[in-house]
Amino acid sequence: MKKELSITQDHWDWLGGTLSRHAQAKIAPTLIKLIMPGVRLFEFAKNEVIIIEGDIGREMYAIYKGGVSVGRGRKKLAQLKEGDYFGEISLVAKVPRTATVKASKTCQAFELSWRAVTAIDEYFPELMISIQNVARRRLEDQ
């Protein structure tokens, strides 16, 4: 069952490092904490559904611990692990969710709200370009 967790400085440091890798540019964790409203950390039980195909997406996720399985119908599309993100297609392409995502084992993931993604677009354009490119590739692969 989805459970919200407290975010510590270690969590912010991890998120800053992970986003920096995706952006290929240094993003200070303290800056992320200040300018990215709507970042929350959740724990999901094994097999818990996080995203449902066809739903309207208002957030994306970055996997802190554990992993998720991405699928459409009975077809498995991908297995994602720590440091990967998902849910970006709905926000970038402004379309309903294109797949169902569920925890393949107990999983902790940062939820980045639409407001947080808007802040990424404004303050970290390199990261937004990276997210858009991944969303485009994932859409093409489907």
XYZ file of C-alpha atoms in Angstrom:
142
model
C 0.000 0.000 0.000
C 1.360 3.427 -0.995
C 2.992 5.069 2.014
C 4.547 8.545 2.143
C 8.029 8.724 3.671
C 9.949 11.653 5.149
C 12.617 13.135 2.887
C 16.026 13.512 4.550
C 19.063 15.436 3.329
C 20.519 12.131 2.090
C 17.432 11.712 -0.096
C 17.839 15.232 -1.524
C 21.528 14.498 -2.202
C 20.611 11.292 -4.037
C 17.920 13.059 -6.089
C 20.347 15.859 -6.988
C 22.959 13.334 -8.118
C 20.455 11.312 -10.116
C 18.960 14.334 -11.866
C 22.488 15.644 -12.537
C 23.388 12.381 -14.298
C 20.288 12.573 -16.474
C 20.943 16.252 -17.280
C 24.691 15.721 -17.726
C 25.111 18.876 -15.636
C 25.581 19.532 -11.912
C 22.332 20.252 -10.089
C 22.763 21.172 -6.422
C 20.460 19.230 -4.066
C 19.811 22.377 -2.017
C 18.613 24.149 -5.154
C 16.295 21.264 -6.022
C 14.841 21.398 -2.532
C 14.209 25.144 -2.835
C 12.783 25.442 -6.331
C 11.012 22.135 -6.904
C 7.702 22.198 -5.052
C 5.703 19.034 -4.907
C 8.479 16.466 -4.508
C 7.392 13.577 -2.286
C 8.852 10.171 -1.478
C 6.603 7.102 -1.463
C 7.032 3.421 -0.733
C 5.066 0.903 -2.799
C 4.541 -2.763 -1.918
C 5.554 -5.550 -4.303
C 3.060 -5.773 -7.214
C 1.390 -2.496 -6.225
C 0.191 -0.521 -9.250
C 1.753 2.951 -9.381
C 0.482 4.163 -12.773
C -2.516 2.875 -14.751
C -2.539 2.960 -18.547
C -5.125 5.442 -19.825
C -5.177 7.622 -16.689
C -4.353 11.321 -16.837
C -0.797 11.870 -15.600
C 0.012 14.738 -13.273
C 3.345 13.472 -11.967
C 6.410 11.445 -12.835
C 8.586 9.245 -10.626
C 12.293 8.635 -10.013
C 13.099 5.219 -8.507
C 15.118 5.546 -5.298
C 15.118 1.876 -4.243
C 13.718 -1.258 -5.805
C 12.327 -1.606 -9.290
C 9.209 -1.455 -11.410
C 7.720 -3.345 -14.322
C 6.215 -1.402 -17.229
C 3.556 -3.034 -19.386
C 0.638 -2.557 -21.725
C -2.064 -5.183 -21.467
C -0.215 -8.482 -20.985
C 2.896 -7.269 -22.813
C 5.912 -6.340 -20.691
C 7.627 -3.264 -22.127
C 10.446 -2.634 -19.652
C 11.938 -3.322 -16.261
C 13.257 -0.168 -14.559
C 15.651 0.040 -11.617
C 17.096 2.492 -9.117
C 17.951 5.803 -10.761
C 15.491 5.346 -13.643
C 12.378 7.440 -14.023
C 8.917 6.886 -15.479
C 5.619 8.673 -16.020
C 7.221 11.493 -18.000
C 5.412 10.749 -21.270
C 2.051 12.017 -19.967
C 3.594 15.269 -18.792
C 5.779 15.916 -21.837
C 3.421 14.755 -24.602
C 0.215 15.761 -22.773
C -1.407 12.390 -23.428
C -3.013 9.806 -21.106
C -0.685 7.261 -19.495
C 0.683 4.949 -22.180
C 1.435 1.994 -19.890
C 0.766 0.490 -16.481
C 3.646 0.547 -14.013
C 3.802 -1.631 -10.915
C 6.417 -2.310 -8.264
C 8.297 -5.522 -9.106
C 9.477 -5.613 -5.481
C 9.121 -3.206 -2.575
C 9.976 0.117 -4.159
C 10.652 3.663 -2.998
C 10.209 6.411 -5.574
C 10.243 10.186 -5.620
C 7.057 11.642 -7.019
C 7.669 14.832 -9.004
C 4.430 16.755 -9.401
C 3.519 18.780 -12.454
C 4.755 21.859 -10.532
C 8.147 20.197 -9.976
C 8.405 19.317 -13.673
C 7.507 22.917 -14.563
C 10.378 24.064 -12.313
C 12.710 21.625 -14.108
C 11.697 23.181 -17.421
C 12.341 26.694 -16.104
C 15.552 26.194 -14.090
C 17.166 23.083 -15.588
C 16.540 23.169 -19.355
C 19.244 20.512 -19.983
C 17.362 18.089 -17.751
C 14.043 18.891 -19.432
C 15.581 18.225 -22.856
C 16.857 14.867 -21.571
C 13.406 13.979 -20.182
C 11.743 14.994 -23.468
C 14.208 12.886 -25.473
C 13.565 9.817 -23.302
C 9.795 10.348 -23.601
C 10.096 10.613 -27.388
C 12.196 7.417 -27.613
C 9.786 5.523 -25.383
C 6.816 6.643 -27.484
C 8.586 5.557 -30.683
C 9.426 2.151 -29.164
C 5.800 1.435 -28.290
